[in-house]
PDB file of C-alpha atoms and ligand atoms in Angstrom:
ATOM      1  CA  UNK A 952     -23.031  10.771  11.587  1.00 69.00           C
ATOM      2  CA  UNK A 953     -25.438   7.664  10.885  1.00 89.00           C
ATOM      3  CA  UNK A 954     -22.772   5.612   8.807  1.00 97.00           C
ATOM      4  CA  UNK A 955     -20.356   3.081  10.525  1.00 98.00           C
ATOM      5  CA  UNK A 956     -16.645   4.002   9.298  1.00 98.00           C
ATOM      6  CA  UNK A 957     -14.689   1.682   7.563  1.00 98.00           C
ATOM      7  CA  UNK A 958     -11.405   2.711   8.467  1.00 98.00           C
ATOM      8  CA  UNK A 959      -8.474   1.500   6.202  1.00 98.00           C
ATOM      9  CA  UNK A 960      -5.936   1.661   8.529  1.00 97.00           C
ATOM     10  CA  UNK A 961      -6.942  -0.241  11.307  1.00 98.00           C
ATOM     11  CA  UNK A 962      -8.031  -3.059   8.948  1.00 98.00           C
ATOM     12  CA  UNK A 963      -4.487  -2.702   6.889  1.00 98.00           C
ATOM     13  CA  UNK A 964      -2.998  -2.762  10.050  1.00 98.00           C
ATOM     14  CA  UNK A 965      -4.488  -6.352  10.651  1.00 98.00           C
ATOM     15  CA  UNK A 966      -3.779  -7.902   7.267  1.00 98.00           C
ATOM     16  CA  UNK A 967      -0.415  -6.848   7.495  1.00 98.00           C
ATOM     17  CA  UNK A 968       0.751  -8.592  10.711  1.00 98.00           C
ATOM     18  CA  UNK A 969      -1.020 -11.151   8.813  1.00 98.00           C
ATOM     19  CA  UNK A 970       1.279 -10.688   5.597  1.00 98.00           C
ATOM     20  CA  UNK A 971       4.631 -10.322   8.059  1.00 98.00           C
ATOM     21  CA  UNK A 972       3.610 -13.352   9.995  1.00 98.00           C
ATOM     22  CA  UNK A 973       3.584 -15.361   6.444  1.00 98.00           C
ATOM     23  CA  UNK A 974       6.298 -13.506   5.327  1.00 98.00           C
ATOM     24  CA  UNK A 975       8.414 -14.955   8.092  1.00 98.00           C
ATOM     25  CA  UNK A 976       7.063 -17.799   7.315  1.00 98.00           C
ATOM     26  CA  UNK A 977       8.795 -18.204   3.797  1.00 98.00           C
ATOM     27  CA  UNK A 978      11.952 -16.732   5.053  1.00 98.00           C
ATOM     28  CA  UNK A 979      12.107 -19.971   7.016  1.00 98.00           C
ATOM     29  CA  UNK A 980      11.733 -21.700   3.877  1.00 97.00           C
ATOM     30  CA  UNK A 981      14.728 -19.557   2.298  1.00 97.00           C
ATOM     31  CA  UNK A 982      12.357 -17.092   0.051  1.00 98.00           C
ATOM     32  CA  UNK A 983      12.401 -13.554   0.831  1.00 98.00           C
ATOM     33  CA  UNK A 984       9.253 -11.942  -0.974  1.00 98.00           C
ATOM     34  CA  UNK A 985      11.080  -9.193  -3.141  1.00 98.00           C
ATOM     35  CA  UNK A 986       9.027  -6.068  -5.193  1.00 98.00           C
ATOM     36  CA  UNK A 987      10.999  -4.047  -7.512  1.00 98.00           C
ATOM     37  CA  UNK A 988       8.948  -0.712  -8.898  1.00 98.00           C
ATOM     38  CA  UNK A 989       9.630   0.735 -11.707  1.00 98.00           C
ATOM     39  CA  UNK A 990       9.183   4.806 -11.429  1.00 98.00           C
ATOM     40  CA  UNK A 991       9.908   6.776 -15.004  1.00 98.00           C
ATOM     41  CA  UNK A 992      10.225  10.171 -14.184  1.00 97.00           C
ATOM     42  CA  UNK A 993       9.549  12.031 -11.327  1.00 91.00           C
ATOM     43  CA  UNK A 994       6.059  12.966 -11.036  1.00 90.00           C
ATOM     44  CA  UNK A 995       5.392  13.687  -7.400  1.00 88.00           C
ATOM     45  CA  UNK A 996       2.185  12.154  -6.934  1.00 87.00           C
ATOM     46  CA  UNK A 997       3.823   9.153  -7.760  1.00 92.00           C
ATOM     47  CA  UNK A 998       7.358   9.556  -5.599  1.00 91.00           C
ATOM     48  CA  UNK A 999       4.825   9.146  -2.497  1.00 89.00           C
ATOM     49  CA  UNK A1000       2.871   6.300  -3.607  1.00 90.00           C
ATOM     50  CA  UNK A1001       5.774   4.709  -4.463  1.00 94.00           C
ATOM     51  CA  UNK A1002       7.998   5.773  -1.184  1.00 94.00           C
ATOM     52  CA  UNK A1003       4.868   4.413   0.737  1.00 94.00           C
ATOM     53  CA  UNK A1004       5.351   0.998  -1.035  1.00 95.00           C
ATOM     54  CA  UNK A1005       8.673   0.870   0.014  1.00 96.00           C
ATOM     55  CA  UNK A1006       8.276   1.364   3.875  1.00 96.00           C
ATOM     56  CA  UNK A1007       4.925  -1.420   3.670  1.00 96.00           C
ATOM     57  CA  UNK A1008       7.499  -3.509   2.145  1.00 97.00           C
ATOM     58  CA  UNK A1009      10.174  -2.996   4.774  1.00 96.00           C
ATOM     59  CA  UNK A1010       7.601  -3.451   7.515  1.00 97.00           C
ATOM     60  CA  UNK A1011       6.260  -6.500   6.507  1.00 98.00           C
ATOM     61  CA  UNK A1012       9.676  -7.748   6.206  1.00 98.00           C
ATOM     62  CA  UNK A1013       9.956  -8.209   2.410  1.00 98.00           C
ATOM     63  CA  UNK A1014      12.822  -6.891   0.360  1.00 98.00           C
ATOM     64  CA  UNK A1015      12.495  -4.051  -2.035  1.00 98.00           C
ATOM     65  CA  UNK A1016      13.856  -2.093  -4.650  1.00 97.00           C
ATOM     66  CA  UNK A1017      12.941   1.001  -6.407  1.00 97.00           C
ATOM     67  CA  UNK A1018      14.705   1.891 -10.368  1.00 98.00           C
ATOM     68  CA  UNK A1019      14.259   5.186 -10.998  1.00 97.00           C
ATOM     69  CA  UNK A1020      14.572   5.835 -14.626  1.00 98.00           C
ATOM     70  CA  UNK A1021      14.763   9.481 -16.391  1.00 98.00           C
ATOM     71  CA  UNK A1022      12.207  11.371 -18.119  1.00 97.00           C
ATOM     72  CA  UNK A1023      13.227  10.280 -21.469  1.00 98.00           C
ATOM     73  CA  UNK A1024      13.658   6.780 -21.171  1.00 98.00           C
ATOM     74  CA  UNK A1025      13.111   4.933 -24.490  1.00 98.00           C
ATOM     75  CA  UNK A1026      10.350   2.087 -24.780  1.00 98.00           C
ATOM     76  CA  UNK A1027      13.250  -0.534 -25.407  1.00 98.00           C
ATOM     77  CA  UNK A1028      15.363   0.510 -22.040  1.00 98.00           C
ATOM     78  CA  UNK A1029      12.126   0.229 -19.558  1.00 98.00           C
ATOM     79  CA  UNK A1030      11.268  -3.184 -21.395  1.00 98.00           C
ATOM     80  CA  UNK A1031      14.898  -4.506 -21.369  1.00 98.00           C
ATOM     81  CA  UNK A1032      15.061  -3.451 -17.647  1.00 98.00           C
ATOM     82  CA  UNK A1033      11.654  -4.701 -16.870  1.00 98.00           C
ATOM     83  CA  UNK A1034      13.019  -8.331 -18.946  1.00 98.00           C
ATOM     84  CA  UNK A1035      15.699  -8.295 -16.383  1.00 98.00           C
ATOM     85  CA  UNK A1036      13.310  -8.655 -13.203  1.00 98.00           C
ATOM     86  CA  UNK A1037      11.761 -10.814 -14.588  1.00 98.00           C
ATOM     87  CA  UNK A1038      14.619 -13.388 -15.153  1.00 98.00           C
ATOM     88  CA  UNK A1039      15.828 -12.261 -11.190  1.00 98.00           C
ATOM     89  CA  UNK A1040      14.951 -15.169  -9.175  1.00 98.00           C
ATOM     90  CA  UNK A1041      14.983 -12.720  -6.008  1.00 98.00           C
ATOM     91  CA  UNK A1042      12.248 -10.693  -7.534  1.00 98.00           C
ATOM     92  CA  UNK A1043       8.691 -12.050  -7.003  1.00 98.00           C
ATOM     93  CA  UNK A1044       6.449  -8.881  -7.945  1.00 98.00           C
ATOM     94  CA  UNK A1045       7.548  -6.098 -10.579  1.00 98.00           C
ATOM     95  CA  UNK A1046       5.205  -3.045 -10.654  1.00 98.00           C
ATOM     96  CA  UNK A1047       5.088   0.112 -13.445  1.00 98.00           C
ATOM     97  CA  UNK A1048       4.440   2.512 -11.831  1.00 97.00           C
ATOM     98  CA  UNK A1049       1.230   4.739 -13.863  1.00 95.00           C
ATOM     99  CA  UNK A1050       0.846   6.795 -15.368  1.00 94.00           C
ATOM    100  CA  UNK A1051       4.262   6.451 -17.659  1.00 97.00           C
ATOM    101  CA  UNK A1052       5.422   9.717 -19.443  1.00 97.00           C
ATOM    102  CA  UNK A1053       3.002  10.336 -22.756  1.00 97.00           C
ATOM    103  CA  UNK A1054       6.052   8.919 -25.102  1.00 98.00           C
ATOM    104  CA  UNK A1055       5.931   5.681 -23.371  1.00 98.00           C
ATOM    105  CA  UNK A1056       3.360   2.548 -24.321  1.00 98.00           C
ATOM    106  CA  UNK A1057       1.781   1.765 -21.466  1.00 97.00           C
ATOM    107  CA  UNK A1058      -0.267  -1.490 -22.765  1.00 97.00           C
ATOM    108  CA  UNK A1059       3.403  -2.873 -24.158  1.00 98.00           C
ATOM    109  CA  UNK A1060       5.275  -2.378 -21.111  1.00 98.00           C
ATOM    110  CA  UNK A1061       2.404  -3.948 -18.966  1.00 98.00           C
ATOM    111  CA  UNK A1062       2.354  -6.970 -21.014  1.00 98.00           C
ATOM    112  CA  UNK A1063       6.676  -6.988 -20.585  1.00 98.00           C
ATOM    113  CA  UNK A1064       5.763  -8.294 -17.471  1.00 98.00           C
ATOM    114  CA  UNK A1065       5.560 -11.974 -16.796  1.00 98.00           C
ATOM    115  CA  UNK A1066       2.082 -13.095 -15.147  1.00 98.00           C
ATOM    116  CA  UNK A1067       3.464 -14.308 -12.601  1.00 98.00           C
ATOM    117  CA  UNK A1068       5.194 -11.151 -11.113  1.00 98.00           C
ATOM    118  CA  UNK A1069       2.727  -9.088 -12.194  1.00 98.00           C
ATOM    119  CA  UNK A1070       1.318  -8.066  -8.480  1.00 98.00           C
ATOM    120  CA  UNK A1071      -0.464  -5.118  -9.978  1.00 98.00           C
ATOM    121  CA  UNK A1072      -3.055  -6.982 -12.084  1.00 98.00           C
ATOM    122  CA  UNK A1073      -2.701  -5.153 -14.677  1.00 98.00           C
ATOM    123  CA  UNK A1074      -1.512  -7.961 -17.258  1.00 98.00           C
ATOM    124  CA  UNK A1075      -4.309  -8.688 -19.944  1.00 98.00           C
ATOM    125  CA  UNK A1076      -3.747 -12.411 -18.883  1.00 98.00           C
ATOM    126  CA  UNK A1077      -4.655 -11.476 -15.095  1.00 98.00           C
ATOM    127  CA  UNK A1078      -7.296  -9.042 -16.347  1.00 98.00           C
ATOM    128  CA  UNK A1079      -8.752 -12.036 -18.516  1.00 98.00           C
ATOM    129  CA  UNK A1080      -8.338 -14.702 -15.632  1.00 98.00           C
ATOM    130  CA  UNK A1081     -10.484 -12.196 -13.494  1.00 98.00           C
ATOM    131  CA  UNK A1082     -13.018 -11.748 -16.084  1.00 98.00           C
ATOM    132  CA  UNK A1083     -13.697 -15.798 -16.565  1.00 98.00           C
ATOM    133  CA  UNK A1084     -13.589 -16.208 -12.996  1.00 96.00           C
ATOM    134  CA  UNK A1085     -10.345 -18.016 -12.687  1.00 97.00           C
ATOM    135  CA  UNK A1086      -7.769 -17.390  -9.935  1.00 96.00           C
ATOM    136  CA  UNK A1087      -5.062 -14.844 -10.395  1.00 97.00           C
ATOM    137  CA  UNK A1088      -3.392 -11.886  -9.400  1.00 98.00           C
ATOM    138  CA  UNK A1089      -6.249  -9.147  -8.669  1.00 98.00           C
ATOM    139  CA  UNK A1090      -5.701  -5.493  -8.971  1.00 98.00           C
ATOM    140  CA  UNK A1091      -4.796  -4.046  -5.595  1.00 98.00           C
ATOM    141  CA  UNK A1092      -7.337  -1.055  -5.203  1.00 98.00           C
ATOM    142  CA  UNK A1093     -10.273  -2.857  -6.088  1.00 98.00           C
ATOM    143  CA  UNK A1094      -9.330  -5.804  -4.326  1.00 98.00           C
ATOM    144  CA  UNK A1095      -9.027  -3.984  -1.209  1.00 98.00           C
ATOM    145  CA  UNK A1096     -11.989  -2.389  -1.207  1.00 98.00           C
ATOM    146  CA  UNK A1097     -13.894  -5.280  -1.807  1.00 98.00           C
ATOM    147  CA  UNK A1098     -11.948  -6.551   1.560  1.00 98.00           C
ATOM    148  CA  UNK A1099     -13.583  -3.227   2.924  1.00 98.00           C
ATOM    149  CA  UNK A1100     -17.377  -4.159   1.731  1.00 98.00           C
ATOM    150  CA  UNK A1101     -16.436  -7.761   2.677  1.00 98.00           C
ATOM    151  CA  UNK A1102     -15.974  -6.580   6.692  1.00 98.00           C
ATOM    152  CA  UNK A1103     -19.477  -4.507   6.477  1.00 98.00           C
ATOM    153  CA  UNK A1104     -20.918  -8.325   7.128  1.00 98.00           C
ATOM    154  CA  UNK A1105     -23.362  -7.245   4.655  1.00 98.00           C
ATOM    155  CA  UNK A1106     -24.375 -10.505   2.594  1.00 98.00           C
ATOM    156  CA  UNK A1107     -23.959  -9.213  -0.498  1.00 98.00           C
ATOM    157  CA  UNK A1108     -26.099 -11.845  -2.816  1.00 98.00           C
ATOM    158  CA  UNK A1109     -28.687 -10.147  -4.975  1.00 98.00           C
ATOM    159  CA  UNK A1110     -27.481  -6.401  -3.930  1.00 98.00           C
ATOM    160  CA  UNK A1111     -27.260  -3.387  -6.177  1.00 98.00           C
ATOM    161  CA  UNK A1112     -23.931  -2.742  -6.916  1.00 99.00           C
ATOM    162  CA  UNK A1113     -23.232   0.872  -8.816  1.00 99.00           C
ATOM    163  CA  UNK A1114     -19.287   1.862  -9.408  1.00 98.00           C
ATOM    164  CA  UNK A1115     -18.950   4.984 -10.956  1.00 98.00           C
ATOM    165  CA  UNK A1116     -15.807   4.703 -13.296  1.00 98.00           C
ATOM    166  CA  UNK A1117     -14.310   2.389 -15.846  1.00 98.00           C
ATOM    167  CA  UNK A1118     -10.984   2.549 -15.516  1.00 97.00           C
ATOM    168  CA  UNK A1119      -8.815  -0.932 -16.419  1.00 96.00           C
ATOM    169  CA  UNK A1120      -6.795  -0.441 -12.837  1.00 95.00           C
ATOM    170  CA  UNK A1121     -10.561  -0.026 -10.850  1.00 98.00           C
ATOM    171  CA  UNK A1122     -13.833   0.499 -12.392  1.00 98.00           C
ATOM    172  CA  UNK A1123     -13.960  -2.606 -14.896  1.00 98.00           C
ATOM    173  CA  UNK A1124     -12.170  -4.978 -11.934  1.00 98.00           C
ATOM    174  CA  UNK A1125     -14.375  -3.812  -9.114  1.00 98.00           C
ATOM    175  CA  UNK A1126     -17.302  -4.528 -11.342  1.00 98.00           C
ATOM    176  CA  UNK A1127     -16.014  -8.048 -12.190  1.00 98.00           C
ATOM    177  CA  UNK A1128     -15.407  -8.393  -8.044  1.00 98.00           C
ATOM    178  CA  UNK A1129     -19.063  -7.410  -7.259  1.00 98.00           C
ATOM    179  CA  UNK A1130     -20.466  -9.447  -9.734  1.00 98.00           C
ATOM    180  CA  UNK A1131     -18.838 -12.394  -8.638  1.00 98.00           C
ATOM    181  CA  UNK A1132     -19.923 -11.931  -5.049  1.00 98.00           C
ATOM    182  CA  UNK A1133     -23.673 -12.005  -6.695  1.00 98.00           C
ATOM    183  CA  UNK A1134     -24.652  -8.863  -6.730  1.00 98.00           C
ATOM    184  CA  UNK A1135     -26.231  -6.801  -9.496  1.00 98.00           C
ATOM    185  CA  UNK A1136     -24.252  -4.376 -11.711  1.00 98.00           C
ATOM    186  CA  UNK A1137     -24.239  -1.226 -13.063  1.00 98.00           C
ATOM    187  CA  UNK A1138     -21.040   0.224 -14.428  1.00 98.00           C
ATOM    188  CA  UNK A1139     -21.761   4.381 -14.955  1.00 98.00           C
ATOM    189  CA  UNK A1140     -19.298   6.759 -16.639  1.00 96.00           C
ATOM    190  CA  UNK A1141     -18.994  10.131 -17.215  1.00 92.00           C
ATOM    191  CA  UNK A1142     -21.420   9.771 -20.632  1.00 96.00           C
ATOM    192  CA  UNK A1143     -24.169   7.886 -18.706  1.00 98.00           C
ATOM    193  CA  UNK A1144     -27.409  10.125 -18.879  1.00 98.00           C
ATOM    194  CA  UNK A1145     -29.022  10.980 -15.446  1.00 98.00           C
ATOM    195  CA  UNK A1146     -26.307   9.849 -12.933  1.00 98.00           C
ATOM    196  CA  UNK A1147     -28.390   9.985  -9.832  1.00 98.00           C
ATOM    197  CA  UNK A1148     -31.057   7.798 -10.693  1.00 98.00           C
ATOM    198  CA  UNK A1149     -28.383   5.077 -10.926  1.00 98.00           C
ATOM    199  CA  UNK A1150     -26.147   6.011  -7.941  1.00 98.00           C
ATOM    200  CA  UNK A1151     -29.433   5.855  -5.924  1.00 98.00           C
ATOM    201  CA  UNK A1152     -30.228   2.923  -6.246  1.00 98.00           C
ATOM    202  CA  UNK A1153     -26.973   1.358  -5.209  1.00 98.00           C
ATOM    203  CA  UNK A1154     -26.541  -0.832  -2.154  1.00 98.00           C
ATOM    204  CA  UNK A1155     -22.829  -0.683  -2.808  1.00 99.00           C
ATOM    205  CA  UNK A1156     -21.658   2.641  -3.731  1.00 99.00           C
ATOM    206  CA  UNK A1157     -18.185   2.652  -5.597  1.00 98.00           C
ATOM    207  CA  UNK A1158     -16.598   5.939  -6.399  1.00 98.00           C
ATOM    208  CA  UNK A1159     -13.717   6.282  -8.792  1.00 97.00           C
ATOM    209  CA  UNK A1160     -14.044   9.349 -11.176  1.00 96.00           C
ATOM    210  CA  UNK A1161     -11.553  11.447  -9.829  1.00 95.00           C
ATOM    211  CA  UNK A1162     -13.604  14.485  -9.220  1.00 96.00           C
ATOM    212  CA  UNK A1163     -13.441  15.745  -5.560  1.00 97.00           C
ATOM    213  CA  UNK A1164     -16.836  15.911  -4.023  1.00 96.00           C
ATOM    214  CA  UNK A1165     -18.969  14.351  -6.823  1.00 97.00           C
ATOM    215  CA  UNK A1166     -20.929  11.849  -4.882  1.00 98.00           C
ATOM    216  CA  UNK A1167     -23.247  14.089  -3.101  1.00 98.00           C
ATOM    217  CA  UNK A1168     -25.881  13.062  -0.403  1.00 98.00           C
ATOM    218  CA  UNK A1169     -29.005  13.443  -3.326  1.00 98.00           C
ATOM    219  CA  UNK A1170     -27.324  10.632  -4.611  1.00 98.00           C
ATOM    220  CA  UNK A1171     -26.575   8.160  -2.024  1.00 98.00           C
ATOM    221  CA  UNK A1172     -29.532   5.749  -0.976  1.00 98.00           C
ATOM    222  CA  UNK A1173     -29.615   5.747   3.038  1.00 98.00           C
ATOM    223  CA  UNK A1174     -28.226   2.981   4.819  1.00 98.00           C
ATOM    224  CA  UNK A1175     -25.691   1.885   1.628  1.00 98.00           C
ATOM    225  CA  UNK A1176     -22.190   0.756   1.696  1.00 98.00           C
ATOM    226  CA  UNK A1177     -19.882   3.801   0.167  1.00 98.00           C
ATOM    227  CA  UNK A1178     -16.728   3.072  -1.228  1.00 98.00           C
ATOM    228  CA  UNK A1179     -14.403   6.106  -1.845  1.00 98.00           C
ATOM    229  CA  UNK A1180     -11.674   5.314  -4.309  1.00 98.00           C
ATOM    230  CA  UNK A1181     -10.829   9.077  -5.308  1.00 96.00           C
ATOM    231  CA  UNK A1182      -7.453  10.799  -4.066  1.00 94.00           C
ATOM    232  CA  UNK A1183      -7.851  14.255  -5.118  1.00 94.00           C
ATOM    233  CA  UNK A1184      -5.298  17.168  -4.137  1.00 92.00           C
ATOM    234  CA  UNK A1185      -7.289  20.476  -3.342  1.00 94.00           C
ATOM    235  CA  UNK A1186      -5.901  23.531  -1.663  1.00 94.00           C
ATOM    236  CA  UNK A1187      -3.068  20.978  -0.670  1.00 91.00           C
ATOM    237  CA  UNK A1188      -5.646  18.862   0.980  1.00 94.00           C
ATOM    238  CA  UNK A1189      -6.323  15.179  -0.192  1.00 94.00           C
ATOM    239  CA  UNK A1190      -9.924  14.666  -0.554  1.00 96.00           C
ATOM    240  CA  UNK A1191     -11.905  11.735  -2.155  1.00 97.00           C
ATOM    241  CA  UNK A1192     -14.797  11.663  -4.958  1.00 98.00           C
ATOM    242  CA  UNK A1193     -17.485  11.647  -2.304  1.00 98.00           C
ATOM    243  CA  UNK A1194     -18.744  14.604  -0.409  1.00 98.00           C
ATOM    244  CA  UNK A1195     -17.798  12.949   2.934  1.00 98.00           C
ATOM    245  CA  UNK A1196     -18.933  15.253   5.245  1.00 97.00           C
ATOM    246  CA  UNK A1197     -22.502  15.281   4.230  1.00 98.00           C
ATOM    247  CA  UNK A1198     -22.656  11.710   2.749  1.00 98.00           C
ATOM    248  CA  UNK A1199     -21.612  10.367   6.347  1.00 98.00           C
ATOM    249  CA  UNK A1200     -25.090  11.298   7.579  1.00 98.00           C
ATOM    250  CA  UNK A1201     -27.444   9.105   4.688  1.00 98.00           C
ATOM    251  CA  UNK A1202     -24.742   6.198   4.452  1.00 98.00           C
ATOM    252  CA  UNK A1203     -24.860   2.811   6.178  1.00 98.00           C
ATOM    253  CA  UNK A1204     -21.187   2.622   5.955  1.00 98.00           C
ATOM    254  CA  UNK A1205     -18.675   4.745   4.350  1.00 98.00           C
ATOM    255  CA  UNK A1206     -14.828   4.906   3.790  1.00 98.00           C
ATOM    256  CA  UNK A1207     -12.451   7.667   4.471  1.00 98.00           C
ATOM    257  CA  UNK A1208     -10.183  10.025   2.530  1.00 97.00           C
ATOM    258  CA  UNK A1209      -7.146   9.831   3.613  1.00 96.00           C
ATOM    259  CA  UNK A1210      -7.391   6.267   5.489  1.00 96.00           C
ATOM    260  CA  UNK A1211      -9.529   4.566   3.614  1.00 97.00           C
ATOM    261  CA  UNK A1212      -9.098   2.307   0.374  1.00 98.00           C
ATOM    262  CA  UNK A1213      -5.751   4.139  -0.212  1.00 96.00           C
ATOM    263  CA  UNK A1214      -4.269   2.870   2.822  1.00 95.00           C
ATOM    264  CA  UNK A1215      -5.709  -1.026   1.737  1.00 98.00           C
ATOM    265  CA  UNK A1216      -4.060  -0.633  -1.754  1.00 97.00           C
ATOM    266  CA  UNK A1217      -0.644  -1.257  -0.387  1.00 97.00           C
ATOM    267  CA  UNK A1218      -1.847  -3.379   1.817  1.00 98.00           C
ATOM    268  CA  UNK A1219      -3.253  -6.020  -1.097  1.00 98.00           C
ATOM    269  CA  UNK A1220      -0.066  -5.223  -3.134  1.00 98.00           C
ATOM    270  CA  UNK A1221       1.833  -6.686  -0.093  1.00 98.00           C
ATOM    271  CA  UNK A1222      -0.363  -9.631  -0.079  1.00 98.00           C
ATOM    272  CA  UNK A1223       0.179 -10.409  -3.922  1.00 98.00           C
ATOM    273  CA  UNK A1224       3.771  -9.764  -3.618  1.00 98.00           C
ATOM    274  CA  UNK A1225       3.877 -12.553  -0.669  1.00 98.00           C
ATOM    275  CA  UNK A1226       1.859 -14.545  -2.328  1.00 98.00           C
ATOM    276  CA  UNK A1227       3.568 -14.800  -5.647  1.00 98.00           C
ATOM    277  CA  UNK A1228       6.638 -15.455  -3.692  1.00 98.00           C
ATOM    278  CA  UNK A1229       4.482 -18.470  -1.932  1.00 97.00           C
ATOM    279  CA  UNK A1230       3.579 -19.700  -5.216  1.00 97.00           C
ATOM    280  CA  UNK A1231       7.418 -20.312  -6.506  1.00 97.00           C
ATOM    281  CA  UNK A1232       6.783 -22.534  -3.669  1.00 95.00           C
ATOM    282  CA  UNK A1233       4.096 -25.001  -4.753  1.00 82.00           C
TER     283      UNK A1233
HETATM  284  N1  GUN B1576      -0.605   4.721 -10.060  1.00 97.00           N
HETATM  285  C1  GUN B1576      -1.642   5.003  -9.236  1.00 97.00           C
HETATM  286  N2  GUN B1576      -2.104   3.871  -8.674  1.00 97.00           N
HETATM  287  C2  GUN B1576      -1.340   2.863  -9.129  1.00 97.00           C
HETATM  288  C3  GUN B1576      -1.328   1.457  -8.883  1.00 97.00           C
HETATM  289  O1  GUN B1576      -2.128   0.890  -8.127  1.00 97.00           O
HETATM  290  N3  GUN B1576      -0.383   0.771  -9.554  1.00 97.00           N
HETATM  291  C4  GUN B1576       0.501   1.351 -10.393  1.00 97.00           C
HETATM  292  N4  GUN B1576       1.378   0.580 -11.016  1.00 97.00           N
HETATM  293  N5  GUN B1576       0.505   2.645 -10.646  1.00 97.00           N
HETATM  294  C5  GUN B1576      -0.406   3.388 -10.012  1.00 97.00           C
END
């Protein structure tokens, strides 16, 4: 294997003694960070994310609470209940969790959500701040890996940045991310013509198509950063969008599925969830 592994958990594991130490910190002060998720339904893919959220929560010392709602809960009752988190003073961070069932309007019930609690990212006015290169709350996947390419020491300035996806919760931030580190962007999709000759040139690699396996070695230029943002369930494994075990050997650096950006997800919705509770500080 020639690429260096950039292992989410050991670095999670470091930002969130980090996180615990500041969360301490505020409980001094009389604020307990508090994150209340919001799971319609029971999709399992999503019971684990969001049982996972719970126990980061509980480790790092913050308070948390999980609403289950039914299947067949009407727009008006997840807005009304996500209107009453945001009017509880012990709540600092209220996340949705995606995808909703198909009756439910994703968009509106994002933008229920005030800013300021909105530790996802996901709000059009965080999405927007991000885009003009203000501060705000950034989107916890891409956010974490760009911790991940951050700890490569790799200056980044003038680099070839390729993410392959354009989804609102990763593709479109990461882009924004890389850009504002200085490097050069190409956003790909599943309609751009002639993949490879774009992926190849990439001295930041950022998969997030949700195909298992699609970033093969052909495509990889040797030596580059490769950022694996896929979780993909096969033959009740969990495997990422990159074809790890032969990408490992043309990669500079490369993240792992599971233990890689998953595991740093959590990690930077802790961190916005302590820091919005820090910020009812200031
Ligand atoms: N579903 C899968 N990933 C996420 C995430 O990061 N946030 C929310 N709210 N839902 C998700």
């Amino acid at each position: 294997m020639a690429a260096q592994l950039l292992d989410g958990k050991a670095m999670s594991e470091e930002l969130r003694a980090d996180i615990a130490r500041k969360v301490a910190a505020l409980k001094e002060r009389g604020v307990t960070p508090g994150l209340a998720v919001i799971l319609v339904g029971d999709d399992p893919a999503s019971q684990i994310y969001v049982r996972n959220k719970g126990i980061g929560c509980e480790k790092t010392g913050m308070h948390s609470v999980t609403i289950r709602m039914p299947e067949d809960t009407t727009q008006q009752a997840l807005e009304g209940q996500i209107r009453a988190l945001n009017a509880d003073p012990a709540i600092h961070g209220i996340l949705v969790q995606l995808p909703l069932p198909p009756h439910l309007d994703e968009a509106a019930a994002l933008a229920a959500i005030v800013p300021e609690k909105d530790v996802d990212g996901f709000h059009v006015h965080n999405a927007g701040r991000l885009l003009c290169g203000l501060p705000g709350v950034v989107a916890c996947t891409p956010k974490g890996a760009m911790e991940m390419i951050r700890r490569t020491g790799v200056d980044l300035t003038g680099k070839e940045a390729v993410v392959v996806g354009r989804s609102n919760i990763v593709g479109k931030p990461m882009a924004m991310l890389l850009l504002q580190a200085n490097c050069t962007v190409t956003m790909c999709h599943s309609r751009t013509a002639d993949l490879a000759s774009h992926t190849r040139r990439a001295d930041i690699l950022v998969a997030a198509v949700g195909r298992p396996g699609f970033i093969t070695a052909d495509m990889v230029k040797p030596g580059a950063i490769v950022i694996d943002v896929g979780i993909n369930r096969v033959d009740g494994r969990v495997v990422g969008d990159v074809d790890f075990e032969h990408v490992k050997d043309v990669a500079g650096w490369i993240t792992p599925v599971p233990g890689g950006v998953g595991r740093m997800t959590i990690t930077m919705l802790l961190e916005n969830t302590m820091e919005a509770a820090e910020r009812t500080l200031a």
